[in-house]
Tab-separated table of C-alpha atoms in Angstrom:
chain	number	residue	atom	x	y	z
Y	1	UNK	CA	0.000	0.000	0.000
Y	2	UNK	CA	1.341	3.558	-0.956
Y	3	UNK	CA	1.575	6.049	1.558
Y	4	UNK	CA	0.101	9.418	0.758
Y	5	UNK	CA	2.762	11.025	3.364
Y	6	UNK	CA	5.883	9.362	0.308
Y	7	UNK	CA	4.294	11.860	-1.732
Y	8	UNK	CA	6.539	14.747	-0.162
Y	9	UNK	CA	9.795	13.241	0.164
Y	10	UNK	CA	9.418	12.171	-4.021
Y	11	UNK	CA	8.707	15.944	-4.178
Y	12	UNK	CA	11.680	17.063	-2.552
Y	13	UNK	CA	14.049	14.565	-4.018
Y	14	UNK	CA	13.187	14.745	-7.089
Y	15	UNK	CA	12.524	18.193	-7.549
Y	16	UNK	CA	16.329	19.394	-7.708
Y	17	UNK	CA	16.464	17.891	-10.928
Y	18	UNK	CA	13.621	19.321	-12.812
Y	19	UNK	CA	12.293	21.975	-14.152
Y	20	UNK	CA	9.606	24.412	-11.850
Y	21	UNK	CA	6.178	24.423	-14.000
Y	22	UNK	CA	4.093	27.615	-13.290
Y	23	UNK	CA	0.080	27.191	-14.161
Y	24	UNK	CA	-1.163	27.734	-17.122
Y	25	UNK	CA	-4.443	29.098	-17.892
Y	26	UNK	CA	-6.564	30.704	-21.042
Y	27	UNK	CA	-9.153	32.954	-21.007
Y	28	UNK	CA	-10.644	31.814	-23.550
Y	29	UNK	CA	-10.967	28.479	-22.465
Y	30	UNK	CA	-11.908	29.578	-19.244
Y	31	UNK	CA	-14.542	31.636	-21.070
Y	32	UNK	CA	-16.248	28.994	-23.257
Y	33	UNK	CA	-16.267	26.073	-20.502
Y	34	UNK	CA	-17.812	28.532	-17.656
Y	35	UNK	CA	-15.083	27.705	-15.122
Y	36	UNK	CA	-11.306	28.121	-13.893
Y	37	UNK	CA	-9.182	25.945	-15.706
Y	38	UNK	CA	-5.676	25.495	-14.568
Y	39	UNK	CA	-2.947	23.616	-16.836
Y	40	UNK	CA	-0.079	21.917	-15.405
Y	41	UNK	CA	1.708	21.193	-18.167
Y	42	UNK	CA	4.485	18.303	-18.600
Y	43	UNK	CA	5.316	19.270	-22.026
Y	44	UNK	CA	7.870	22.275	-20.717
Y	45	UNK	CA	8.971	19.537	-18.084
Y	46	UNK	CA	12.706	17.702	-19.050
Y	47	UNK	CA	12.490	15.137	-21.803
Y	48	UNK	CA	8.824	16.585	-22.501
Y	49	UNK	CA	6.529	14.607	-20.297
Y	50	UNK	CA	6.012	13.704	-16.788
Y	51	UNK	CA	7.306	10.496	-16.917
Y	52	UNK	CA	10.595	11.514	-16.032
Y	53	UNK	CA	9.732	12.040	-12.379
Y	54	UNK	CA	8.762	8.410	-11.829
Y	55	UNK	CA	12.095	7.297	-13.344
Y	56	UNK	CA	14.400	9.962	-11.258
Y	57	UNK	CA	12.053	8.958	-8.615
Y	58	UNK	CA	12.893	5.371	-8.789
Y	59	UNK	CA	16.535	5.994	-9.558
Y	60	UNK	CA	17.177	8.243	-6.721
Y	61	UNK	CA	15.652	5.818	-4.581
Y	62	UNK	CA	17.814	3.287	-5.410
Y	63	UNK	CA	20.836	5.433	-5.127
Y	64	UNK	CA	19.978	6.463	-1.295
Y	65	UNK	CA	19.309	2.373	-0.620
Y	66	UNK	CA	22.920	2.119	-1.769
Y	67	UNK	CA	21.084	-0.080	-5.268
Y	68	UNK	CA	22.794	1.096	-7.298
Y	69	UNK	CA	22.059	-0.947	-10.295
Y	70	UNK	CA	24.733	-1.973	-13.286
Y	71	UNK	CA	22.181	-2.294	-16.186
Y	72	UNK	CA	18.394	-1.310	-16.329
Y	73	UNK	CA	15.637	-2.296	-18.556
Y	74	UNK	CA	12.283	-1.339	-19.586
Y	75	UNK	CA	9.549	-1.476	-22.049
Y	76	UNK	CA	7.875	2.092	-23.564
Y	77	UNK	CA	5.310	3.561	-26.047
Y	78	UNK	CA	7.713	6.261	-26.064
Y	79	UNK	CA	7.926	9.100	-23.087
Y	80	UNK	CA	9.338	6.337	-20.655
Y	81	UNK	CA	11.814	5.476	-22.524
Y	82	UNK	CA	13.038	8.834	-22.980
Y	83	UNK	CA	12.539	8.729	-19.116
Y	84	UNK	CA	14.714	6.085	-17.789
Y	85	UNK	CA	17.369	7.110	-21.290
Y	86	UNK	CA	17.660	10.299	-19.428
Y	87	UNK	CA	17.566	9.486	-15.333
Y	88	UNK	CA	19.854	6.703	-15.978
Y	89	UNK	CA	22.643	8.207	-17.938
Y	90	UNK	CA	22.858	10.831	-15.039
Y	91	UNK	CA	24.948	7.494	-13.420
Y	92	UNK	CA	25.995	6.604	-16.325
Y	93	UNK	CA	24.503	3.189	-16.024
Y	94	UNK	CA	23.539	1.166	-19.749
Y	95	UNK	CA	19.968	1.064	-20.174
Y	96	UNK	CA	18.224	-1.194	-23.038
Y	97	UNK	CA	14.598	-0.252	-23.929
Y	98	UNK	CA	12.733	-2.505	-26.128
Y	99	UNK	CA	9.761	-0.222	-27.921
Y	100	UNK	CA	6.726	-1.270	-30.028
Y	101	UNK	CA	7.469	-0.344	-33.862
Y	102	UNK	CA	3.894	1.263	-33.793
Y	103	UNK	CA	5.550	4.264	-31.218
Y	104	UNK	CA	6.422	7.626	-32.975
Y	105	UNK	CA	9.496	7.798	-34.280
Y	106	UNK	CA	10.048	10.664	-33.201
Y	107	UNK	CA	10.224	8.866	-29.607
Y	108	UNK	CA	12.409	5.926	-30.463
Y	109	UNK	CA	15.122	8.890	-32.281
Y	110	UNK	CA	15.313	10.493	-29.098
Y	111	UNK	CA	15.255	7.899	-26.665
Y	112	UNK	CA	18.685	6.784	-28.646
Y	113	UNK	CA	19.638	10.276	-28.482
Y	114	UNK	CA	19.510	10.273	-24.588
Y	115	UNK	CA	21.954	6.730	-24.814
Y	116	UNK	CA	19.858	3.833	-24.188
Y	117	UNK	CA	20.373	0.967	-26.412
Y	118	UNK	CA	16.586	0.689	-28.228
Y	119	UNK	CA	15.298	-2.183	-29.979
Y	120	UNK	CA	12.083	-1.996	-31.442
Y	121	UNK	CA	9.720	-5.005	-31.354
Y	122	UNK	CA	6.826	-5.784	-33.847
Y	123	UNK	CA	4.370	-5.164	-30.885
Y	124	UNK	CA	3.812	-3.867	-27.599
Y	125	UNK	CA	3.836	-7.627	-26.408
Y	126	UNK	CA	6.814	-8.304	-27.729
Y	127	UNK	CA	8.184	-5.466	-25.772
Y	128	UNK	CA	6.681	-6.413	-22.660
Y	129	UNK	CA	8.389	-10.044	-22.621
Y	130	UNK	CA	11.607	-8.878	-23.886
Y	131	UNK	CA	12.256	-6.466	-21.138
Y	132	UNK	CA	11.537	-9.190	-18.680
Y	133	UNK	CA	13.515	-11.571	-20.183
Y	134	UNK	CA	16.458	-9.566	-20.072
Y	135	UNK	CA	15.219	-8.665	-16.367
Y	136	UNK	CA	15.640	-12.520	-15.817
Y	137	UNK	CA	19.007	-11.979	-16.839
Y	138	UNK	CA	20.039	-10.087	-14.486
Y	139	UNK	CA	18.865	-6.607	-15.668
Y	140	UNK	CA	16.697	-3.948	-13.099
Y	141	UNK	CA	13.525	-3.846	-14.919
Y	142	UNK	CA	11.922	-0.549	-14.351
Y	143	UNK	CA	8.347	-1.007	-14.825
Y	144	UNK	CA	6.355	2.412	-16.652
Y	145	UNK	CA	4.069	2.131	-14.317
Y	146	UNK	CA	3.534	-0.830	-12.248
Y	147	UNK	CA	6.322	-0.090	-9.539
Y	148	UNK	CA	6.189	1.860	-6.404
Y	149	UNK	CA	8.134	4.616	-6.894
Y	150	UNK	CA	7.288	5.618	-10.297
Y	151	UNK	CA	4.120	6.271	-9.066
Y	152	UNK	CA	4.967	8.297	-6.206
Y	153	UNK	CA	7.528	10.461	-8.713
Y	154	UNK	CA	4.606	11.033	-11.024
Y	155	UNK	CA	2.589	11.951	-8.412
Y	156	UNK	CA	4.553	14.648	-7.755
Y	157	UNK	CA	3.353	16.713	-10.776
Y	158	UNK	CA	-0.173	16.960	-9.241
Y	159	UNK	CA	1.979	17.462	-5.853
Y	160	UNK	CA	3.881	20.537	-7.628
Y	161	UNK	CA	0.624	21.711	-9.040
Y	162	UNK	CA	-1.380	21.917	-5.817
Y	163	UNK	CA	1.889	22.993	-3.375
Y	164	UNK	CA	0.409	26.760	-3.526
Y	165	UNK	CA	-2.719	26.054	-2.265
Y	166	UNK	CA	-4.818	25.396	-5.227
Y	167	UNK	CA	-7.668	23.712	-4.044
Y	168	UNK	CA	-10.098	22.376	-7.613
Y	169	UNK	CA	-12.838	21.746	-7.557
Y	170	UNK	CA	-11.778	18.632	-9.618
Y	171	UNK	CA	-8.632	17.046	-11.049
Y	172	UNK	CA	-8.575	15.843	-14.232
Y	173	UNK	CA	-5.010	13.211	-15.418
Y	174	UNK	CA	-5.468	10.724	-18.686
Y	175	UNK	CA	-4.893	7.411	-17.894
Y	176	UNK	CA	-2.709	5.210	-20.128
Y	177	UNK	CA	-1.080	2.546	-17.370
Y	178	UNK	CA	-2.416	4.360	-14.593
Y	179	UNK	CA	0.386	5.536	-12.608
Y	180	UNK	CA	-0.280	9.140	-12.967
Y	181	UNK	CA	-3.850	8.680	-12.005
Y	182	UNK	CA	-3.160	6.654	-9.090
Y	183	UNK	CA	-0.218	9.566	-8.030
Y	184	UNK	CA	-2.620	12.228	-8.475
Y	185	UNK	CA	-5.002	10.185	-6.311
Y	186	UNK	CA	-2.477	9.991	-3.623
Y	187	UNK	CA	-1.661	13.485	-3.735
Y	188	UNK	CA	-5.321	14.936	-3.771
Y	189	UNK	CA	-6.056	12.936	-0.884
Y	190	UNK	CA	-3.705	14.672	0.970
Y	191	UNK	CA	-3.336	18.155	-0.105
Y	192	UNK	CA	-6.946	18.033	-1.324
Y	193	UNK	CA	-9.226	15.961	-0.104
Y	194	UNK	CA	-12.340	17.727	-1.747
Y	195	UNK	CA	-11.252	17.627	-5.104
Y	196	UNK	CA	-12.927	14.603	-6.915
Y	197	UNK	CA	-10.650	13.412	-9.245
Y	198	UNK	CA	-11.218	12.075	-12.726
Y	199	UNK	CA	-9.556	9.761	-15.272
Y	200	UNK	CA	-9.972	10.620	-19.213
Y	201	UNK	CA	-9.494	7.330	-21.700
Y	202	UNK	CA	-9.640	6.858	-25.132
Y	203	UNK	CA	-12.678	5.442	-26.066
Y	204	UNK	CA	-11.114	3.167	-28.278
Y	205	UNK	CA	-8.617	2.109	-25.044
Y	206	UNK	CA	-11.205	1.920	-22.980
Y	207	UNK	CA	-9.292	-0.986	-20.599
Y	208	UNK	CA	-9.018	1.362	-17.451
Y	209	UNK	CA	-12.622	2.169	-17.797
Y	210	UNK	CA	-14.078	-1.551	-18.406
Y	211	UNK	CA	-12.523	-2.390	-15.460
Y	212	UNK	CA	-13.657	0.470	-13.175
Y	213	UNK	CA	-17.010	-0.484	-14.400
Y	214	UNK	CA	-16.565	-4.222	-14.174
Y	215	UNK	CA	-14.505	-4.547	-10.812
Y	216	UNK	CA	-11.641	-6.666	-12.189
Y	217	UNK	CA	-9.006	-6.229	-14.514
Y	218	UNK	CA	-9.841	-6.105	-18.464
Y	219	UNK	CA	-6.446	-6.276	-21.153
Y	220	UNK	CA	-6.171	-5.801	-24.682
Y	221	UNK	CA	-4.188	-8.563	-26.607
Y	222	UNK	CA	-3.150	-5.939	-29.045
Y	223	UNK	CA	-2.236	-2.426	-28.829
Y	224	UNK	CA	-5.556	-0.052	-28.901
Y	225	UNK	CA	-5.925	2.167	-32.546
Y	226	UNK	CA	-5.426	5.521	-31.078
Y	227	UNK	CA	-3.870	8.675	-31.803
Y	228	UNK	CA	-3.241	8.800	-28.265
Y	229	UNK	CA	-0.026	6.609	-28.151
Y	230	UNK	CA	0.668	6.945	-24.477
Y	231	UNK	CA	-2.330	4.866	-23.519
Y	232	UNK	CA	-2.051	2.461	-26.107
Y	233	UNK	CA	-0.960	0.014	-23.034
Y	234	UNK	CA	-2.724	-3.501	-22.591
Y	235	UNK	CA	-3.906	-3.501	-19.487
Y	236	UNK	CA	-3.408	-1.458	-16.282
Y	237	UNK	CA	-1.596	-3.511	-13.072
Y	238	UNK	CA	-3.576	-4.410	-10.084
Y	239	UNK	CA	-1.206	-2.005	-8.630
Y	240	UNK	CA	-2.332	0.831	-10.208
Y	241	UNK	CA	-5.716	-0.843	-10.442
Y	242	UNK	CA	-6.230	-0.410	-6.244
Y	243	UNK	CA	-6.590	3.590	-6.790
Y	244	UNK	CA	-8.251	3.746	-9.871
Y	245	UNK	CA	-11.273	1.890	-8.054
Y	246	UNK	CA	-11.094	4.652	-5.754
Y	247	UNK	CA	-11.626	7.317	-8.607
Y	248	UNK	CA	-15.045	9.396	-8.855
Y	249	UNK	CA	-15.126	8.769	-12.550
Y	250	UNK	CA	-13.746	7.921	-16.091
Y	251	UNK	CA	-14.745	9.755	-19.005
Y	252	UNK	CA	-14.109	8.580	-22.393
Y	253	UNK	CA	-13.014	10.695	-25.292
Y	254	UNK	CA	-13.309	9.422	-28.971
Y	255	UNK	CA	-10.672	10.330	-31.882
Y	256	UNK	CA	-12.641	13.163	-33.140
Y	257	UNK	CA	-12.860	14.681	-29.615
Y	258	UNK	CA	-9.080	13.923	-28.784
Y	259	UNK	CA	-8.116	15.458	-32.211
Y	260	UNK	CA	-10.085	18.594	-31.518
Y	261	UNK	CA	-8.935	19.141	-28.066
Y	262	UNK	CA	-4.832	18.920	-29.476
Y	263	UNK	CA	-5.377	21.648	-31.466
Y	264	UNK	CA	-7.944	23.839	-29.571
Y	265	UNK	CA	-4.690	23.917	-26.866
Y	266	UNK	CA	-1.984	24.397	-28.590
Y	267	UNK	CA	-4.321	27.339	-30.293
Y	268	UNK	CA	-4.934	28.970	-26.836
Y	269	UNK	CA	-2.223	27.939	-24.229
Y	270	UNK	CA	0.479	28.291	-26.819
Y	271	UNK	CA	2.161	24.802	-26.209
Y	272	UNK	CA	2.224	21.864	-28.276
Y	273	UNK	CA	0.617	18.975	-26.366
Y	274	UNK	CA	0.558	15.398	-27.398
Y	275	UNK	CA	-2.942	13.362	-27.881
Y	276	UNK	CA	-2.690	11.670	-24.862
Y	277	UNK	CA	-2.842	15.123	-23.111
Y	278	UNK	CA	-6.009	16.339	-24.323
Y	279	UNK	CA	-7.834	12.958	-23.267
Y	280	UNK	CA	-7.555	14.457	-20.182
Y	281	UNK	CA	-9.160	17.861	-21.453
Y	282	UNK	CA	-12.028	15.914	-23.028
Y	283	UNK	CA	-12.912	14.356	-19.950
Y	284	UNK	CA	-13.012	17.690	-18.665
Y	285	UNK	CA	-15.207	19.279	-21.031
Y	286	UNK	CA	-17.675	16.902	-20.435
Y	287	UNK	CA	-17.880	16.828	-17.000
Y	288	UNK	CA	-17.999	20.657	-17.082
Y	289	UNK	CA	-21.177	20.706	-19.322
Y	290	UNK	CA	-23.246	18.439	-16.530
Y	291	UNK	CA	-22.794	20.962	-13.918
Y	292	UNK	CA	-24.757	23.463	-12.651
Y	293	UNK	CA	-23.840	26.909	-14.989
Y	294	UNK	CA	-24.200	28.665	-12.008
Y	295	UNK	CA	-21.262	27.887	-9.744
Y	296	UNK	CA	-18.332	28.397	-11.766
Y	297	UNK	CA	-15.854	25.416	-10.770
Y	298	UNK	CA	-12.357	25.654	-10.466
Y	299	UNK	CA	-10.456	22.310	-11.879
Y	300	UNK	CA	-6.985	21.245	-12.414
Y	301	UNK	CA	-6.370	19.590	-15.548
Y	302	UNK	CA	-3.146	17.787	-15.747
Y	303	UNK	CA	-1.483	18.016	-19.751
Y	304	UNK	CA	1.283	14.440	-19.830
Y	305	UNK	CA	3.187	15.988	-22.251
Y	306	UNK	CA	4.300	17.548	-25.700
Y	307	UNK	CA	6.060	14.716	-27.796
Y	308	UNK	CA	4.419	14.827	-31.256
Y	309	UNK	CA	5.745	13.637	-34.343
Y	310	UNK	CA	5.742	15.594	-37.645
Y	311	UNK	CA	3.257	13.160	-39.265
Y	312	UNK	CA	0.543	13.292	-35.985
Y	313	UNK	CA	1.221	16.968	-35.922
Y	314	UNK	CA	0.185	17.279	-39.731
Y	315	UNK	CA	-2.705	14.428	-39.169
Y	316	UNK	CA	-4.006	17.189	-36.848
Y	317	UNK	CA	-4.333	19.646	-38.902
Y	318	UNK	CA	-5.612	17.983	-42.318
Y	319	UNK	CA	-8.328	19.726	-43.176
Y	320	UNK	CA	-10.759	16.619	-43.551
Y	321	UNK	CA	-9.583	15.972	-39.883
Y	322	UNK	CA	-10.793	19.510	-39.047
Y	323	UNK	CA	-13.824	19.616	-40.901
């Protein structure tokens, strides 16, 4: 079991090597949606998404246990392998990373650019029982999501986000894996306990949400068709699964809607954010529109990054996409 109180201590010892993120906001989002909308977003953040915090999170760890490890592996749609490329060459220490062909290329170019050894698998499947072989081997296998301590490092971007006293009505996070969701849960629960706080999914990997519905754990046996790459994963852990059950919702977002949400924010924050970001934005949108237009709500949505390939970027704006 996770302790909400970890929370802090991943803040503080991870936060010496990353970049501060101020809040965004837009007033013209704020406008159209009726409410306060506040962006934390993990785009700006080092190697462009949050999943950097788990990996520093899980490396510094190690370090202070005197675990040093001598050769670490993992498996990635893309922003966790950029992760652990860049926490682990900070020691210096080899790092393979075995990623799905299907992952933007733009990902695998710079994971190799940050000096892991990549090898790129015909499936996400393949990925998955690669890493662990090698694990078996002898390797640390540093899971994207189903470990401890990567949870409580990305769980310090809703920690970050709330440290000032920001107090939503309602925290939004996209779920891919589920570790960000489940850190956000953790942190909400203890800096604020009144938020509710809500998962977005792509409708068309919709795992996370069959199994808050159904109470157990559902899997793809193939990676999900969705623009939204990071949560093309096949199935969430029960690890991550214990804190999703405890979520007040999941809202699903379909291609259209994720499509339209990309470019709406990079259009009024300024940023570039990937797919996978503006689930989360979806899921806010919609749970905006069932409220009461009365009492304006103040809600935290949290953006997972800004890695976007050239061809995604110009899928975006096609104009049949548009229209």
């Amino acid at each position: 079991m996770l302790n909400k109180k970890e929370i802090e201590t991943a803040y503080k010892r991870v936060q010496p090597h990353l970049k501060s993120l101020p809040l965004m906001t837009s007033d013209y989002i704020n406008t159209q949606l009726n409410a306060d909308v506040f962006f934390q977003f993990e785009g700006a953040q080092i190697t462009g998404s949050f999943k950097v915090r788990g990996a520093l999170n899980t490396l510094l760890t190690l370090k202070e246990q005197g675990k040093i490890p001598k050769h670490v592996v993992t498996f990635s749609s893309g922003n966790h392998a950029q992760a652990v490329a860049y926490a682990y060459k900070k020691l210096a220490i080899p790092a393979t990373v075995y990623i799905p062909k299907t992952a933007a290329e733009f990902k695998i170019k710079m994971t190799r650019f940050l000096g892991a050894k990549v090898v790129v698998t015909d499936d996400r499947k393949e990925a998955e029982c690669f890493s662990q072989q090698l694990a078996e081997q002898g390797a640390t296998f540093i899971h994207p999501y189903d470990n401890d301590d990567v949870i409580l490092g990305q769980g310090t971007s809703c920690y970050e986000a709330l440290s000032n006293g920001l107090q939503p009505d309602t925290i939004f996070a996209p779920i891919g894996g589920g570790g960000l969701i489940s850190g956000t849960l953790l942190v909400a629960q203890r800096l604020s306990p009144s938020s509710l706080i809500i998962g977005g999914e792509p409708q068309q990997a919709n795992d996370a949400y069959q199994s808050y519905i159904k109470g157990n754990i559902v899997g793809f046996n193939n990676s999900p068709n969705t623009i939204a790459d990071g949560a093309r994963t096949l199935q969430i852990s029960e690890r991550t699964f214990h804190q999703i059950k405890q979520l007040d919702d999941i809202l699903l977002a379909s291609e259209k809607e994720i499509k339209d949400w990309t470019r709406l924010l990079f259009s009024h924050l300024k940023v570039t954010v990937e797919p996978t970001s503006a689930v989360a934005m979806v899921a806010c949108q919609k749970w905006l529109t069932r409220q009461d237009q009365k009492k304006r709500k103040s809600v935290l949505v949290i953006l997972s990054g800004g890695n976007i390939d050239d061809t995604t970027f110009q899928a975006l704006w096609d104009k049949e996409h548009i229209e």
